[in-house]
mmCIF file of N, CA, C and O in Angstrom:
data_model
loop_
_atom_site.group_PDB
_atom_site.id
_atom_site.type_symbol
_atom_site.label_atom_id
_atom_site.label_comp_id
_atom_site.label_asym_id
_atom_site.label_seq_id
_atom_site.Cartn_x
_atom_site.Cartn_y
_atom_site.Cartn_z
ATOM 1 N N UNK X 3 -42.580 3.981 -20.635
ATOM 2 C CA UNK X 3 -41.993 2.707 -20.296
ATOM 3 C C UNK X 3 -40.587 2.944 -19.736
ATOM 4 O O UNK X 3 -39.746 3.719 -20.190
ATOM 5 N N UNK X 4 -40.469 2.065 -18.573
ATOM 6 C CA UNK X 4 -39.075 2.231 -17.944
ATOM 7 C C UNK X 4 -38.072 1.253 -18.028
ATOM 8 O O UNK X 4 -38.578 0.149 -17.826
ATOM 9 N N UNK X 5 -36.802 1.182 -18.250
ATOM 10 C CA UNK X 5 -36.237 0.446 -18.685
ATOM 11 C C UNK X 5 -35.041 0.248 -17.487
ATOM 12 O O UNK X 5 -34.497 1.236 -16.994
ATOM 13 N N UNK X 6 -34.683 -1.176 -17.062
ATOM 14 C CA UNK X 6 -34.261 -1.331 -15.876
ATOM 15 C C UNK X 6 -32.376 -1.192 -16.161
ATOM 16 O O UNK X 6 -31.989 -2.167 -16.805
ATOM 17 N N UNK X 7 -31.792 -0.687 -15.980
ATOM 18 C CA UNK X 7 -30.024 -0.873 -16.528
ATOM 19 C C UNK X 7 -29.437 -2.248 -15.643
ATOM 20 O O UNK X 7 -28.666 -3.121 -16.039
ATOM 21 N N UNK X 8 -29.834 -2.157 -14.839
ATOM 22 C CA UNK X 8 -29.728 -3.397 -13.858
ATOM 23 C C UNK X 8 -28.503 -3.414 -13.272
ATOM 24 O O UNK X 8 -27.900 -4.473 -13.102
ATOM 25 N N UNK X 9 -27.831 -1.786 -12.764
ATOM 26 C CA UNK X 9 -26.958 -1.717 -12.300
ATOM 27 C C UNK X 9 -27.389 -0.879 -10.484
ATOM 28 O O UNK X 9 -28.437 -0.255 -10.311
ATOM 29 N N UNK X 10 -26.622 -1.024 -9.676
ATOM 30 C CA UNK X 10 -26.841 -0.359 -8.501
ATOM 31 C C UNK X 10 -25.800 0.572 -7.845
ATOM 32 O O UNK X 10 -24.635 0.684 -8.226
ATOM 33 N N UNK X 11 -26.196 1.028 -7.125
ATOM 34 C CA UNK X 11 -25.331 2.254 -6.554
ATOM 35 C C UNK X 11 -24.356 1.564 -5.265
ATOM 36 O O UNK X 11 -24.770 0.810 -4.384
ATOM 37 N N UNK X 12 -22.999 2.047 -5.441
ATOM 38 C CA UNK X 12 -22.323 1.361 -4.168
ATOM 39 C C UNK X 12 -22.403 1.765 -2.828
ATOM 40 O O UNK X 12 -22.418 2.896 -2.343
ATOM 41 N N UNK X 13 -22.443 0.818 -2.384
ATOM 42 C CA UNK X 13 -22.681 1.066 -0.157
ATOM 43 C C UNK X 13 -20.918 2.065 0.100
ATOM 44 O O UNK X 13 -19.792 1.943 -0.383
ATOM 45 N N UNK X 14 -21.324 2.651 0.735
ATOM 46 C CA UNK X 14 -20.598 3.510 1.737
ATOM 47 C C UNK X 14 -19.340 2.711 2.050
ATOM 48 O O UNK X 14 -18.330 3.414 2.014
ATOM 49 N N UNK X 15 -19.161 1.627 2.302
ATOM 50 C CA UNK X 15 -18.086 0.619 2.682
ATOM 51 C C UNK X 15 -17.678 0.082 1.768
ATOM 52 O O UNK X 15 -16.635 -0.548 1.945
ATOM 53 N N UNK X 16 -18.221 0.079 0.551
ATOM 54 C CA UNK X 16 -17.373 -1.039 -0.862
ATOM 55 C C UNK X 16 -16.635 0.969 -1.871
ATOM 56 O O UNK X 16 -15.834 1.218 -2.773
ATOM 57 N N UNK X 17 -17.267 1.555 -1.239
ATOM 58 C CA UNK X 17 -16.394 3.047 -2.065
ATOM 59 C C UNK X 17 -15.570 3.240 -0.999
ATOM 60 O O UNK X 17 -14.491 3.565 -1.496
ATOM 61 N N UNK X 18 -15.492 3.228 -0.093
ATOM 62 C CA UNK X 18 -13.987 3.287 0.803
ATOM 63 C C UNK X 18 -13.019 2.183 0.638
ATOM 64 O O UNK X 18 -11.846 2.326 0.983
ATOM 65 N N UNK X 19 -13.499 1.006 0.087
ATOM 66 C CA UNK X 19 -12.740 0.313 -0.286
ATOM 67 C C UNK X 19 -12.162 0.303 -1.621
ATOM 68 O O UNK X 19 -11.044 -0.124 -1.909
ATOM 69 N N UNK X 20 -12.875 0.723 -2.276
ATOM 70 C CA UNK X 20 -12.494 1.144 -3.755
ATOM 71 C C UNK X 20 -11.875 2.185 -3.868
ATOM 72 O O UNK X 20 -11.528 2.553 -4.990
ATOM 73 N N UNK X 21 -11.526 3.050 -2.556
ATOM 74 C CA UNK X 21 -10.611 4.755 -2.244
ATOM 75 C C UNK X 21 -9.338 3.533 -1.984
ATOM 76 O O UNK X 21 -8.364 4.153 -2.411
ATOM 77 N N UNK X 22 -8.837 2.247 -1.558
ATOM 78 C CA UNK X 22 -8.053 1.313 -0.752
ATOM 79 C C UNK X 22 -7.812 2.296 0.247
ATOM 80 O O UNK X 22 -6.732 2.839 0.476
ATOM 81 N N UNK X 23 -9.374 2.568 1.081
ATOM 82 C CA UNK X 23 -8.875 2.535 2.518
ATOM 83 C C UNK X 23 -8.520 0.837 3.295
ATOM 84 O O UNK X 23 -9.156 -0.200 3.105
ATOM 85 N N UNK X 24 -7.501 1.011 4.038
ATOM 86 C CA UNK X 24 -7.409 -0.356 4.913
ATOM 87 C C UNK X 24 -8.820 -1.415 5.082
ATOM 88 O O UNK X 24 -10.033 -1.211 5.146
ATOM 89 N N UNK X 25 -8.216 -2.256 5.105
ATOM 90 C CA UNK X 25 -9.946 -3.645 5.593
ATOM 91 C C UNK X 25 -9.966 -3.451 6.900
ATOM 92 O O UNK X 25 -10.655 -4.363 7.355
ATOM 93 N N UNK X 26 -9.687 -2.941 7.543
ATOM 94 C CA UNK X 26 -9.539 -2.411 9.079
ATOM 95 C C UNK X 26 -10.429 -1.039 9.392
ATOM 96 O O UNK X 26 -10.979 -0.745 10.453
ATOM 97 N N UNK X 27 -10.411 -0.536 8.557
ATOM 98 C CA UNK X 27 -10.708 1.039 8.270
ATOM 99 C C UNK X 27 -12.201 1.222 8.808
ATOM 100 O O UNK X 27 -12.896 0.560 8.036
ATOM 101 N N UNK X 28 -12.879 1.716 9.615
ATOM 102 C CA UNK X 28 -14.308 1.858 10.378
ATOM 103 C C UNK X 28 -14.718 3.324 9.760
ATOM 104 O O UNK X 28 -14.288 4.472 9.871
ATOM 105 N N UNK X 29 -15.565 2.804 9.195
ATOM 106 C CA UNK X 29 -16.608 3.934 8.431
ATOM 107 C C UNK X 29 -17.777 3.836 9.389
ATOM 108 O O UNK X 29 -18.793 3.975 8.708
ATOM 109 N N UNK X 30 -18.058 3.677 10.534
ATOM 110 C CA UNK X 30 -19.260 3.649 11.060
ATOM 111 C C UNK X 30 -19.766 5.088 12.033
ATOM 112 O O UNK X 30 -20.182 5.343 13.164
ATOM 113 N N UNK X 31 -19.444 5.724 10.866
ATOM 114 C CA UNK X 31 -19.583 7.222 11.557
ATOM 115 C C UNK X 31 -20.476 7.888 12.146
ATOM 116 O O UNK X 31 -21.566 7.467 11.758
ATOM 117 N N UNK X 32 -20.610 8.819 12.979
ATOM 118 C CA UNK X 32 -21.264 9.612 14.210
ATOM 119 C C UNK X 32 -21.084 10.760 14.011
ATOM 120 O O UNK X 32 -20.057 11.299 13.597
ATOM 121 N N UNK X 33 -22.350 11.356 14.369
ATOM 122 C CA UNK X 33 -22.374 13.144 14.552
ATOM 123 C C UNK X 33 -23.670 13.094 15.769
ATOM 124 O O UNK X 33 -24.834 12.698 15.708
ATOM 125 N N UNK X 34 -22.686 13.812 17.085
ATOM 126 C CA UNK X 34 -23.824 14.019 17.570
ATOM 127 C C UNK X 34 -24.123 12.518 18.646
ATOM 128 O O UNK X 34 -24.613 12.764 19.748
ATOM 129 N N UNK X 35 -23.885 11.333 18.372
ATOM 130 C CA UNK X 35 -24.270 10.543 18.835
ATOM 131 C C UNK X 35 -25.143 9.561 17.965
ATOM 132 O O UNK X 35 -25.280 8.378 18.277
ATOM 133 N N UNK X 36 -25.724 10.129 16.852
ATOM 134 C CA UNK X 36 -26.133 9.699 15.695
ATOM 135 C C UNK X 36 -25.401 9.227 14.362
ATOM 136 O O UNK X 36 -24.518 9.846 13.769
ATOM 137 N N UNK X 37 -25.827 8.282 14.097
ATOM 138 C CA UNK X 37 -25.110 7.750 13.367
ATOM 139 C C UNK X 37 -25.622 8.566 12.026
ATOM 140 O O UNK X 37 -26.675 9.196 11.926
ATOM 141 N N UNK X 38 -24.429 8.358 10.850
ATOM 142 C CA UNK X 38 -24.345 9.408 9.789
ATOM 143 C C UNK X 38 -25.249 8.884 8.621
ATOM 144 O O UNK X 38 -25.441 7.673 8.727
ATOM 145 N N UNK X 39 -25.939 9.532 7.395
ATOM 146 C CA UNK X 39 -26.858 8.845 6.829
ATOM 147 C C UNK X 39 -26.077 8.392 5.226
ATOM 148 O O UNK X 39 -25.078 9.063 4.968
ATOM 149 N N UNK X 40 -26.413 7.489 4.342
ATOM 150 C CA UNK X 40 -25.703 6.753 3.531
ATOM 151 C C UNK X 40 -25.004 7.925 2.988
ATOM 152 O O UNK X 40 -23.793 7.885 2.767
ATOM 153 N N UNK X 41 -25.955 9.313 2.692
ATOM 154 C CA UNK X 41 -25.464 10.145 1.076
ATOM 155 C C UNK X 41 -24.472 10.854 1.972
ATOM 156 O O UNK X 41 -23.730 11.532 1.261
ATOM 157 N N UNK X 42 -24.175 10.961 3.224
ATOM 158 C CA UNK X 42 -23.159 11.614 3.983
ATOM 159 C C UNK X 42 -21.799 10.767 4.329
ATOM 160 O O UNK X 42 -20.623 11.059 4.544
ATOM 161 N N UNK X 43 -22.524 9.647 4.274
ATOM 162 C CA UNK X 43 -21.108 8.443 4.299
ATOM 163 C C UNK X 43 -20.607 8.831 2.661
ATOM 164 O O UNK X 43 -19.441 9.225 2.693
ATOM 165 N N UNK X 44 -21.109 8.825 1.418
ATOM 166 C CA UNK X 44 -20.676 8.538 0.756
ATOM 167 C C UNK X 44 -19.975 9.845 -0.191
ATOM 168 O O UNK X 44 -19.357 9.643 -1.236
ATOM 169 N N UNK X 45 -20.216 11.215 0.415
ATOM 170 C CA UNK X 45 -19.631 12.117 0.476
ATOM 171 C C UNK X 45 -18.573 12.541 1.142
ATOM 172 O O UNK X 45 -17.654 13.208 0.666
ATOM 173 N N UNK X 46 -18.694 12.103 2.432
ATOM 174 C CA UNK X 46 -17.288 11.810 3.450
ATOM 175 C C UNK X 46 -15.945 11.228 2.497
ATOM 176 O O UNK X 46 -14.818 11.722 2.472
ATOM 177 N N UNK X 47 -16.398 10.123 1.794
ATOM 178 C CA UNK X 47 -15.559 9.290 0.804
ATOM 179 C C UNK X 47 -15.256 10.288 0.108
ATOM 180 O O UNK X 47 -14.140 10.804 0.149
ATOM 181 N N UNK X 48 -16.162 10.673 -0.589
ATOM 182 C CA UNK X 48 -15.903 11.296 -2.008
ATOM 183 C C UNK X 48 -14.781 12.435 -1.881
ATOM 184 O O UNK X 48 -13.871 12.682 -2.673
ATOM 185 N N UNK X 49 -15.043 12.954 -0.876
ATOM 186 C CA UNK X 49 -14.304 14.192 -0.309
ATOM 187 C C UNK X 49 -12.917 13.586 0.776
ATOM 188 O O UNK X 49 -12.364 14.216 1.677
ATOM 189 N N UNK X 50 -12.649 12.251 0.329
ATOM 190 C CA UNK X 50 -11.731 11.473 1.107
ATOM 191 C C UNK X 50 -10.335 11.629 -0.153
ATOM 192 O O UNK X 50 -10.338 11.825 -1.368
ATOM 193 N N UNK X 51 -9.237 11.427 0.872
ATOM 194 C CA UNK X 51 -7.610 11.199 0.315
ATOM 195 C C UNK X 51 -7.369 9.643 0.737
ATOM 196 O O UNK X 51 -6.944 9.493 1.882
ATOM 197 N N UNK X 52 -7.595 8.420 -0.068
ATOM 198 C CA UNK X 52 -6.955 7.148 0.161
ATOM 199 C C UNK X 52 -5.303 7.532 1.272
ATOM 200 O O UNK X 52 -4.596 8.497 0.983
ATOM 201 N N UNK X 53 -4.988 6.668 2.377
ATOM 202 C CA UNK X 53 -4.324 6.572 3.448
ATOM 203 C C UNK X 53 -2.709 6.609 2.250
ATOM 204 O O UNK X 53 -1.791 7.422 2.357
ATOM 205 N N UNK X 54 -2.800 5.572 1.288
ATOM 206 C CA UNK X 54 -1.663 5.753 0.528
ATOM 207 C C UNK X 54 -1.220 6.400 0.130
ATOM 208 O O UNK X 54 -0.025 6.675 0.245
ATOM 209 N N UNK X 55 -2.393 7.139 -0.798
ATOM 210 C CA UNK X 55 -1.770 8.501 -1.711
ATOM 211 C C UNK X 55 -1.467 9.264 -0.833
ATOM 212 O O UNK X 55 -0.648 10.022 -1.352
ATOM 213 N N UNK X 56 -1.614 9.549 0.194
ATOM 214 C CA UNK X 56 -1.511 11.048 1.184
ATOM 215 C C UNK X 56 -0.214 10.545 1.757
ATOM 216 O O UNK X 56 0.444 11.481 2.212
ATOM 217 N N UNK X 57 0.323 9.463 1.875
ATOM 218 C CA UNK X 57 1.813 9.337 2.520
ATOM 219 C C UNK X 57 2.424 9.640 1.411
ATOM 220 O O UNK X 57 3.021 10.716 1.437
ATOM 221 N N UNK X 58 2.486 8.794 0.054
ATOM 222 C CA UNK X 58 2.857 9.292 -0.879
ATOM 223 C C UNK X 58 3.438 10.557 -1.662
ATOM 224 O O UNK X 58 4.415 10.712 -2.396
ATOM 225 N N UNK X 59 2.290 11.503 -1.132
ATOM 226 C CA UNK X 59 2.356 13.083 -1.231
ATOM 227 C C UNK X 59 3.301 13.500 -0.502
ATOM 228 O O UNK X 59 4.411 13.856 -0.900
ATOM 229 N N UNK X 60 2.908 13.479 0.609
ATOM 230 C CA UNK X 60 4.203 13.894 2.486
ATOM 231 C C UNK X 60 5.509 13.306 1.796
ATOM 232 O O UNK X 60 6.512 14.020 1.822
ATOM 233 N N UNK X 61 5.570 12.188 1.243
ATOM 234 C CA UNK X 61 6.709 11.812 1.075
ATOM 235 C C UNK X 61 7.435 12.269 -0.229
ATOM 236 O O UNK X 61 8.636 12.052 -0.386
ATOM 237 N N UNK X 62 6.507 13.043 -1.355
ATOM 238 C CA UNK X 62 6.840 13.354 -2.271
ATOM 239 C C UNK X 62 7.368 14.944 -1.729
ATOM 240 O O UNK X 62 8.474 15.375 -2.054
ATOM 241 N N UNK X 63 6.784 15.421 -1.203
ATOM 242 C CA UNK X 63 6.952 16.921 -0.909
ATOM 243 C C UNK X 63 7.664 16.876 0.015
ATOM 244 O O UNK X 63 7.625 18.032 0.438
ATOM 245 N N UNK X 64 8.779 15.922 1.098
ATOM 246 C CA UNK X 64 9.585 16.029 2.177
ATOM 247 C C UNK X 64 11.046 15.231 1.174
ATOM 248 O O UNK X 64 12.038 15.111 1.893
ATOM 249 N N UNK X 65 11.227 14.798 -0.058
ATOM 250 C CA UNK X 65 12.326 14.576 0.084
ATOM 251 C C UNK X 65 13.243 15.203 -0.436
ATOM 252 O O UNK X 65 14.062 14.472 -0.993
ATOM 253 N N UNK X 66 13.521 16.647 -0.503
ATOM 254 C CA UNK X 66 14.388 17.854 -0.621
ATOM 255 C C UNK X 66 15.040 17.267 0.851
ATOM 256 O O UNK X 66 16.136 16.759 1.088
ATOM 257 N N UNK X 67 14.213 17.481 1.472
ATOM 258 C CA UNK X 67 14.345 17.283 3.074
ATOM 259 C C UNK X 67 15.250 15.869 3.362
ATOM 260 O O UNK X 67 16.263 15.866 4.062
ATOM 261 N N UNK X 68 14.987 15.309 3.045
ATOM 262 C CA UNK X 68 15.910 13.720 3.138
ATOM 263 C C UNK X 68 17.856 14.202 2.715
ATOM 264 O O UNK X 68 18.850 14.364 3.422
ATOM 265 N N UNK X 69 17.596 14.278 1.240
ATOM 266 C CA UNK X 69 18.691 15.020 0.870
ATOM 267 C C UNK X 69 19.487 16.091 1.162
ATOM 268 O O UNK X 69 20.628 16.178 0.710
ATOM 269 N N UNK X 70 18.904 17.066 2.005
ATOM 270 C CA UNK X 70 19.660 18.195 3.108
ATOM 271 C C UNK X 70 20.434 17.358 3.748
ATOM 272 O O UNK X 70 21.665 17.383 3.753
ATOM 273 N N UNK X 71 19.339 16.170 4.615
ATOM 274 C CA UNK X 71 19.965 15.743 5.650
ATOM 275 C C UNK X 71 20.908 14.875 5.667
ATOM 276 O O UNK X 71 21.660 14.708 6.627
ATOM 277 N N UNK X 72 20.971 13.912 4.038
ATOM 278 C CA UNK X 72 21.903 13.191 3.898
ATOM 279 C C UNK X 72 23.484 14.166 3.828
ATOM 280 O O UNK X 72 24.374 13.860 4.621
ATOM 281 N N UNK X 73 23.669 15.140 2.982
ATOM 282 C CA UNK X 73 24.305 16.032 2.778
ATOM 283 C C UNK X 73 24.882 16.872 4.020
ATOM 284 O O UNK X 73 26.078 17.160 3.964
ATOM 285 N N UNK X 74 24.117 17.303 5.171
ATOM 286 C CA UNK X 74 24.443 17.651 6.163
ATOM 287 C C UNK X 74 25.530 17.233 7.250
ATOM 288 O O UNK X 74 25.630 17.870 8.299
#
C-alpha cells in the first residue's frame, strides 16, 4: 500500500525564485538550440549563486580595497 504525502516537487522557476533570483530573471534555457530539460534547469539552480549574495561577496572581499583608497 502506497501512501500519498501530498507534497510536490518545485518547477525550475519557483527554485530560482526561492535562490531570489530577480522577477525579471529568464530561466528559459538553451543548449544547442534546444531547449534544456526540467532536472537540468533545476541543477543549473542548484549549482547557482543568488545575484545578491555574489555582490555581497565582491563586496565583502574588495573592501580592504575601499580603505587603501580612502587613505590614499
Amino acid at each position: 500500500m502506497s501512501v500519498e504525502i501530498g507534497m510536490r516537487m518545485l518547477q525550475p522557476h519557483e527554485l530560482f525564485k526561492a535562490q531570489d533570483f530577480p522577477e525579471d530573471y529568464t530561466n528559459d534555457f538553451e543548449f544547442q538550440g534546444r531547449p534544456l530539460a526540467k532536472y537540468q534547469q533545476m541543477r543549473l539552480c542548484g549549482n547557482s549563486l543568488p545575484p545578491h549574495l555574489a555582490q555581497a561577496l565582491v563586496a565583502a572581499n574588495f573592501a580592504h580595497e575601499r580603505i587603501l583608497e580612502a587613505t590614499a
